[in-house]
Structures are given as structure tokens and as C-alpha cells.
XYZ file of C-alpha atoms in Angstrom:
398
model
C 6.934 14.036 36.092
C 3.286 14.925 35.782
C 0.783 12.506 34.277
C 1.236 13.824 30.717
C 5.007 13.384 30.860
C 4.616 9.904 32.301
C 2.410 8.995 29.332
C 4.925 10.443 26.872
C 7.856 8.598 28.466
C 5.891 5.358 28.473
C 5.244 5.806 24.741
C 8.940 6.517 24.075
C 10.070 3.460 25.989
C 7.567 1.226 24.174
C 9.090 1.909 20.740
C 11.125 -0.956 19.254
C 13.035 0.715 16.393
C 14.080 -1.498 13.506
C 15.508 -0.868 10.039
C 12.812 -2.145 7.709
C 13.339 -0.703 4.224
C 15.398 1.405 1.847
C 12.928 3.596 -0.007
C 12.782 6.844 -1.980
C 11.554 10.006 -0.296
C 8.697 10.177 -2.808
C 7.544 6.701 -1.845
C 8.129 7.223 1.878
C 6.354 10.528 2.478
C 5.077 11.588 -0.949
C 7.761 14.268 -1.314
C 7.005 16.216 -4.477
C 9.447 17.252 -7.176
C 11.050 20.677 -6.574
C 10.609 20.249 -2.829
C 13.569 19.783 -0.494
C 13.781 18.842 3.173
C 16.383 20.594 5.329
C 17.558 20.243 8.923
C 16.227 22.015 11.978
C 13.207 24.307 12.320
C 11.522 25.886 9.274
C 13.503 28.639 7.538
C 11.369 31.046 5.562
C 12.049 32.987 3.440
C 14.916 31.040 1.916
C 17.439 33.768 2.675
C 17.213 32.388 6.213
C 18.887 29.203 4.982
C 22.651 29.119 5.391
C 24.950 28.855 2.373
C 25.972 25.196 2.898
C 22.304 24.131 2.802
C 21.657 26.227 -0.303
C 24.734 24.637 -1.904
C 23.377 21.163 -1.182
C 20.045 22.280 -2.575
C 21.687 23.269 -5.876
C 23.451 19.893 -6.030
C 20.119 18.143 -5.393
C 18.443 20.093 -8.207
C 21.032 18.858 -10.716
C 20.951 15.337 -9.259
C 17.188 15.208 -9.770
C 17.347 16.695 -13.276
C 15.346 19.777 -12.304
C 18.238 21.954 -13.462
C 20.858 21.221 -16.164
C 23.765 22.635 -14.144
C 24.620 24.295 -10.841
C 24.278 27.849 -12.181
C 20.741 27.174 -13.357
C 19.989 25.464 -10.061
C 21.043 28.596 -8.195
C 18.680 30.620 -10.368
C 15.786 28.253 -9.620
C 16.418 28.579 -5.899
C 16.729 32.377 -6.034
C 13.517 32.612 -8.052
C 11.586 30.684 -5.397
C 10.961 27.683 -7.661
C 12.168 25.263 -4.969
C 10.094 24.673 -1.846
C 12.050 24.184 1.380
C 10.524 22.209 4.239
C 11.741 21.250 7.709
C 12.560 17.542 7.557
C 11.511 16.710 11.122
C 8.004 17.974 10.411
C 7.736 14.886 8.173
C 9.478 12.449 10.549
C 12.640 12.695 8.446
C 16.031 13.667 9.849
C 18.960 14.902 7.768
C 22.500 15.785 8.887
C 23.993 19.279 8.730
C 23.820 20.701 5.182
C 22.383 17.587 3.526
C 18.955 18.018 1.945
C 16.462 15.357 0.900
C 14.855 15.311 -2.553
C 12.170 13.084 -4.014
C 14.266 10.285 -5.538
C 16.913 10.115 -2.799
C 17.117 6.827 -0.940
C 16.136 6.825 2.724
C 16.608 4.215 5.403
C 13.184 3.551 6.888
C 12.812 2.689 10.550
C 9.604 1.188 11.891
C 8.310 0.577 15.386
C 7.831 -3.164 15.732
C 5.176 -2.413 18.343
C 3.267 -0.064 16.023
C 3.177 -0.944 12.323
C 2.012 2.524 11.278
C 4.847 4.417 12.959
C 7.894 5.172 10.758
C 10.810 7.599 10.434
C 13.470 8.102 7.782
C 16.971 9.444 7.095
C 19.110 9.759 3.956
C 22.305 7.749 3.595
C 25.368 9.261 5.264
C 28.337 10.028 3.071
C 31.023 9.272 5.638
C 34.111 11.133 4.462
C 36.471 13.702 5.914
C 35.788 17.423 6.136
C 37.439 17.862 2.757
C 35.325 15.252 0.940
C 32.280 16.277 -1.165
C 29.774 14.506 1.063
C 26.245 15.929 1.367
C 26.403 17.043 4.996
C 29.204 19.558 4.403
C 27.473 21.622 1.729
C 29.950 21.604 -1.140
C 28.615 22.803 -4.497
C 30.554 21.010 -7.227
C 30.412 18.303 -9.864
C 32.195 16.028 -7.395
C 29.337 16.530 -4.950
C 26.818 15.613 -7.666
C 28.791 12.503 -8.621
C 29.090 11.419 -5.004
C 25.359 11.889 -4.441
C 24.700 9.578 -7.394
C 27.050 6.940 -5.957
C 25.464 7.171 -2.535
C 21.850 6.969 -3.704
C 22.232 4.572 -6.582
C 25.100 2.194 -5.919
C 25.115 2.194 -2.115
C 21.370 2.496 -1.655
C 20.623 -0.304 -4.092
C 23.327 -2.547 -2.634
C 22.031 -2.514 0.947
C 18.305 -2.532 0.178
C 18.017 -6.304 0.569
C 19.311 -6.302 4.151
C 16.166 -5.159 5.983
C 13.810 -6.737 3.449
C 14.848 -10.191 4.647
C 14.420 -9.392 8.327
C 14.009 -6.124 10.269
C 17.213 -5.100 12.055
C 16.544 -3.967 15.617
C 18.696 -1.025 16.705
C 18.535 -0.689 20.485
C 20.741 -3.763 21.040
C 23.309 -2.277 18.640
C 23.448 1.036 20.500
C 23.410 -0.608 23.924
C 26.459 -2.724 23.092
C 28.197 0.178 21.339
C 27.828 2.430 24.391
C 29.469 0.031 26.804
C 32.336 -0.361 24.320
C 33.023 3.375 24.132
C 30.669 4.982 21.582
C 28.521 7.981 22.499
C 25.648 7.544 20.051
C 26.454 10.668 18.041
C 30.037 11.512 17.109
C 31.772 8.203 17.850
C 30.413 5.211 15.931
C 33.311 2.751 15.842
C 31.526 -0.033 17.698
C 28.060 0.523 16.237
C 29.619 0.617 12.772
C 31.235 -2.802 13.310
C 27.861 -4.246 14.256
C 26.130 -2.616 11.276
C 28.789 -3.771 8.826
C 28.737 -7.338 10.140
C 24.933 -7.363 9.793
C 25.154 -6.204 6.174
C 27.902 -8.685 5.276
C 26.096 -11.560 6.949
C 23.014 -10.808 4.883
C 24.633 -10.088 1.495
C 27.378 -12.721 1.607
C 30.951 -12.926 0.383
C 30.187 -11.458 -3.032
C 29.417 -8.154 -1.325
C 32.998 -8.049 0.006
C 34.252 -7.460 -3.536
C 32.135 -4.362 -4.205
C 32.910 -0.643 -4.041
C 29.993 -0.240 -1.656
C 31.591 -2.601 0.855
C 34.895 -0.740 0.664
C 33.112 2.569 1.148
C 31.048 1.464 4.147
C 34.020 -0.330 5.705
C 36.136 2.831 5.499
C 33.653 5.223 7.116
C 32.186 4.457 10.561
C 30.136 7.664 10.277
C 27.954 5.787 7.775
C 26.153 4.459 10.840
C 25.086 7.866 12.166
C 22.027 8.341 9.957
C 20.654 4.938 10.907
C 20.699 5.928 14.561
C 19.298 9.363 13.730
C 16.260 7.731 12.119
C 15.857 5.357 15.057
C 16.142 8.253 17.535
C 13.542 10.270 15.642
C 11.224 7.260 15.632
C 11.554 6.938 19.403
C 11.020 10.624 20.185
C 8.199 11.115 17.708
C 6.163 8.703 19.813
C 5.969 11.548 22.357
C 4.468 13.979 19.845
C 0.854 15.011 20.337
C 0.601 14.065 24.014
C -1.523 16.814 25.548
C 0.398 18.889 28.134
C 3.581 16.842 27.741
C 6.904 18.686 28.062
C 8.990 15.837 26.607
C 11.130 16.790 23.590
C 9.927 15.222 20.322
C 12.021 17.178 17.762
C 15.473 18.737 18.160
C 17.801 20.407 15.671
C 19.281 23.515 14.109
C 19.257 25.074 10.641
C 22.355 27.255 11.065
C 20.441 30.385 12.007
C 17.983 28.988 14.537
C 18.161 26.049 16.904
C 14.857 24.635 18.055
C 12.741 21.884 19.512
C 9.173 20.665 19.686
C 7.382 19.045 22.613
C 4.443 16.680 22.845
C 1.990 19.357 23.924
C 2.497 21.389 20.733
C 3.249 18.994 17.900
C 3.260 21.694 15.186
C 5.166 24.446 17.013
C 8.916 24.983 17.102
C 10.497 26.882 19.994
C 13.755 28.494 18.876
C 16.835 30.457 19.886
C 19.827 31.771 17.887
C 22.083 29.020 16.554
C 25.567 30.172 17.503
C 28.542 28.118 16.238
C 29.531 25.136 18.410
C 32.711 25.693 20.416
C 35.527 23.235 19.813
C 38.777 22.430 18.073
C 38.547 23.935 14.590
C 40.626 22.823 11.629
C 43.434 25.313 10.989
C 43.661 27.968 9.666
C 39.937 28.507 10.238
C 38.420 30.331 13.195
C 35.057 30.585 14.897
C 34.259 33.506 12.599
C 34.202 31.191 9.571
C 31.910 28.592 11.182
C 28.203 28.195 10.487
C 25.783 28.253 13.417
C 24.639 25.042 15.075
C 22.851 22.946 12.492
C 21.812 19.432 11.661
C 19.147 16.961 12.679
C 21.754 14.677 14.216
C 20.891 16.720 17.323
C 17.910 14.351 17.582
C 20.274 11.820 19.181
C 21.061 14.461 21.801
C 17.364 15.172 22.310
C 16.941 11.488 23.048
C 19.726 11.647 25.640
C 22.921 10.374 24.012
C 25.825 12.265 22.445
C 27.195 14.899 24.814
C 25.047 13.722 27.712
C 26.437 10.206 27.190
C 30.062 11.312 27.456
C 30.484 9.104 30.525
C 30.562 6.161 28.098
C 33.059 7.738 25.734
C 36.616 8.718 26.755
C 37.347 9.678 23.135
C 34.718 12.425 23.168
C 35.764 13.584 26.625
C 39.241 14.131 25.221
C 38.041 15.706 21.963
C 35.926 18.294 23.768
C 38.374 18.883 26.637
C 38.385 22.550 27.544
C 35.001 23.165 25.901
C 32.630 20.890 27.803
C 30.829 22.631 30.703
C 31.705 21.318 34.163
C 28.163 20.091 34.880
C 28.105 17.626 31.972
C 27.928 14.497 34.138
C 25.121 15.905 36.302
C 22.773 16.445 33.383
C 21.518 12.917 32.622
C 20.180 12.423 36.140
C 18.575 15.877 36.209
C 17.210 16.325 32.678
C 16.552 12.805 31.340
C 13.488 11.114 32.749
C 14.195 7.384 32.589
C 16.669 4.602 32.005
C 15.762 2.806 28.790
C 14.795 -0.834 29.427
C 15.782 -1.642 25.848
C 19.396 -0.806 26.718
C 19.959 -2.942 29.842
C 23.752 -3.140 29.618
C 24.441 0.577 29.426
C 21.372 1.683 31.380
C 21.398 4.803 29.184
C 18.944 7.495 30.219
C 16.498 9.048 27.742
C 13.601 11.493 27.607
C 14.604 15.154 27.724
C 12.084 17.218 29.692
C 11.446 20.949 29.341
C 9.986 20.966 32.854
C 13.213 19.502 34.230
C 15.274 22.045 32.293
C 13.247 24.890 33.818
C 13.146 23.425 37.348
C 16.918 22.888 37.401
C 17.739 26.081 35.468
C 20.022 23.932 33.303
C 19.923 23.603 29.532
C 21.145 20.451 27.756
C 24.593 20.231 26.186
C 25.006 19.023 22.595
C 27.976 17.956 20.514
C 27.658 18.882 16.849
C 29.741 18.937 13.700
C 31.131 22.284 12.562
C 31.184 23.451 8.942
C 32.433 26.419 6.939
C 29.646 28.999 6.703
C 30.710 29.930 3.171
C 30.183 26.380 1.876
C 33.714 26.264 0.471
C 35.882 24.458 3.015
C 33.508 21.765 4.234
C 33.791 20.241 7.692
C 35.928 22.146 10.166
C 35.658 19.945 13.248
C 33.210 19.253 16.055
C 32.236 21.156 19.156
C 29.849 21.837 22.006
C 26.634 23.843 21.689
C 24.401 24.829 24.589
C 21.085 26.483 23.703
C 19.851 29.394 25.785
C 17.080 28.789 28.287
C 14.650 31.296 26.728
C 12.844 28.920 24.335
C 12.409 26.373 27.124
C 10.911 29.077 29.351
C 8.612 30.075 26.492
C 7.391 26.508 26.152
C 6.977 26.244 29.901
C 4.734 29.311 30.030
C 2.367 27.687 27.557
C 2.130 24.418 29.447
C -0.581 23.870 32.042
């Protein structure tokens, strides 16, 4: 690493991410009415947004009361009355098709070593591929009703947990990794730790609520917490002059992209082809949307696919689709073991310089969804971005 990358890695490793609040997007970042945050790099004009995201946008418009029904919401979007913004440009991360609107509840993560440094993520809906959860991009009354449950009942129920004491997240992930999670698609162990933390705080009365039953049923509820924590960690590397360390990472279905410390306001992008994996029958690759979602931020940190050595379940799930060099990548592309994860010794800090020097791009595991926004989640697979955007970034570095 050069001096700039050493500074960026030092800043990443100094972050102590902790869940500190549940707060609306308006309160967190001043998100205005009729503005929506989406995953990945900016997509303008809006016809560059994939159908599942536009479906979630229509649901959000009705949820917020900006439109009386889904048909009118579609008209608002088509008329350009809704502003679409890339979530990571505001230190927010959102999964797959899920959008963020002004009154939606976000989990806020703060750096305990830097009081002014925060990141946010909406609540995850859990659910199967057939359920009307936000990340799959269904457009229906059921999706509206579920969004209300998630933001009102669930969000209100868990708000007291971090207000009593910040919940540090690196110890949760460190323990989860050595017990078989990967920090992206498998959350069984991290979910147990999150649920026990919530129950311990809220007491036995919480065990009799619908919110408890919902969270208990869906380990994927944990994902968005770790997404926010991962974004908090990586955003510490933003705006480090000449640094090639990744600070943003994600796809919007048409483009996949990243940002690095040297250019905090610039996305480097390549086509977002569909992830390759086991797809729910009778669907095929032709019906899948391109790589999308800000959950890729966990991969930009260094977990997920590049932490498959911890996770036999994901090795089996992606068998036949994972490139043969998967276990070489952490040592070649990730710059440091994280001292905050001493049990797993997980490596973090994805470097564009290392990608170029080794002529190896990172491997990501991502959820797969129906590109028509009708059939929801179709599985999970492997996506490997092309090297061109990394070379482009490298040419601009000193």
C-alpha cells in the first residue's frame, strides 16, 4: 500500500460501529418529500431504473400519501414528479429493489470513536422470494400493508433497544463468522445474537408481540444492520486524497459501481449482468434483473463471497458457480485483518490498486430477482464485475 491507502485503512480500522438509534429518513439526512433513495450508482433519467425499483417507488408513494393509489403513483413517477437519488451518496444503504422515503424508519449506526460519523439502512423485510417484502419489488396492496407493518409496528417496537445503550456490531459479526455465517447471505448466528440483544432489552412482554414473531422467523432481518455498519466502516475511507480503497459498492440493476477515497463524488461503473446461480424454477437467467442492491457494501468491506471460507452453507449453495480463485482473493485484494474481529481474523479493505496489480476482480454473492417485478426473489448467485472500471479509476490515481 502507498501512504494514502495506509491512511485510509487506518481510518477504516479505527471505526467502532454501533447501533445507536431508529430514526426517520427525514430526521436522519433531511430527505425531502417526493424524493426516494435507491441502491447502487445514480440512475438518470429514471428509465435507467429497473422495474422492481420503480415498483417499490410506487409503493412508497402510496405509503407516504403522495399518491392515493398505485396507478396514480405510476403517473407521478412517469411525469418526473419523484426525485431519485443514489442512497450511498447520503451514507444510506438499501437492499435490492427497496427504496427509502422520508418517513421510513432507518437503523442508525454511529462510530463510537467519531460522534459525527453516521450511516443508515431501512428495516429488512425478511421473507421468502414470494413474500411482498420491499427488496423484491412487488407492486401491490400487500406490499403497501407490509411496508406499514415494518415501519410502524416493527420500527417502533425496537426503537428503545439502542436508546438505552449503543449495540456494538463487530463482536456480533466476529462470533457469527466463526460459527458459519458469511456476513451477507447467511445470518443464522448473527440473527441469534441480534434477537437475544433485543429480547434482553425489551423483556418478556416483547415475546408476546407480532414483532417478536416476525423477527424470530426471519434471520435475514439482520442483514440491513450489518449493511449500515459496513457502510459506516467504509465511508471512513472516503475523501482520502489519492486513496484507492473502496468506500461505496453496489448495483442498480443496469450498472454496478464503486467509489474510492480519492474521488468521493465519482462512481466508476460497468454493466450489471445478472448474478449466476441456482434460480427458482421455472425461471431462467433471461428473467433475472442485473446485479443490484447496496448489500454489496458488505462485499466491498471484504465479507460475503470473499468470506466463503467461514461458511460451508454458501460454498454448497454456489457450488458450480464460484470461480476457482475464490480462496486466493482475500489475501490478494483485502489489505488488512480487522483487529476488531480477533476470533475470525477477517480481512477487510478492498483496494483498486491490488485489483489492478493482480489482474483479479472481486467476487460478490447477491440476491436475484425477477426483472419484471412480478415474481419476486428468484434465488442468489455470484457476480464478478469486469476490470474496466477499476482500470479507469487506476488511470486517474497518482
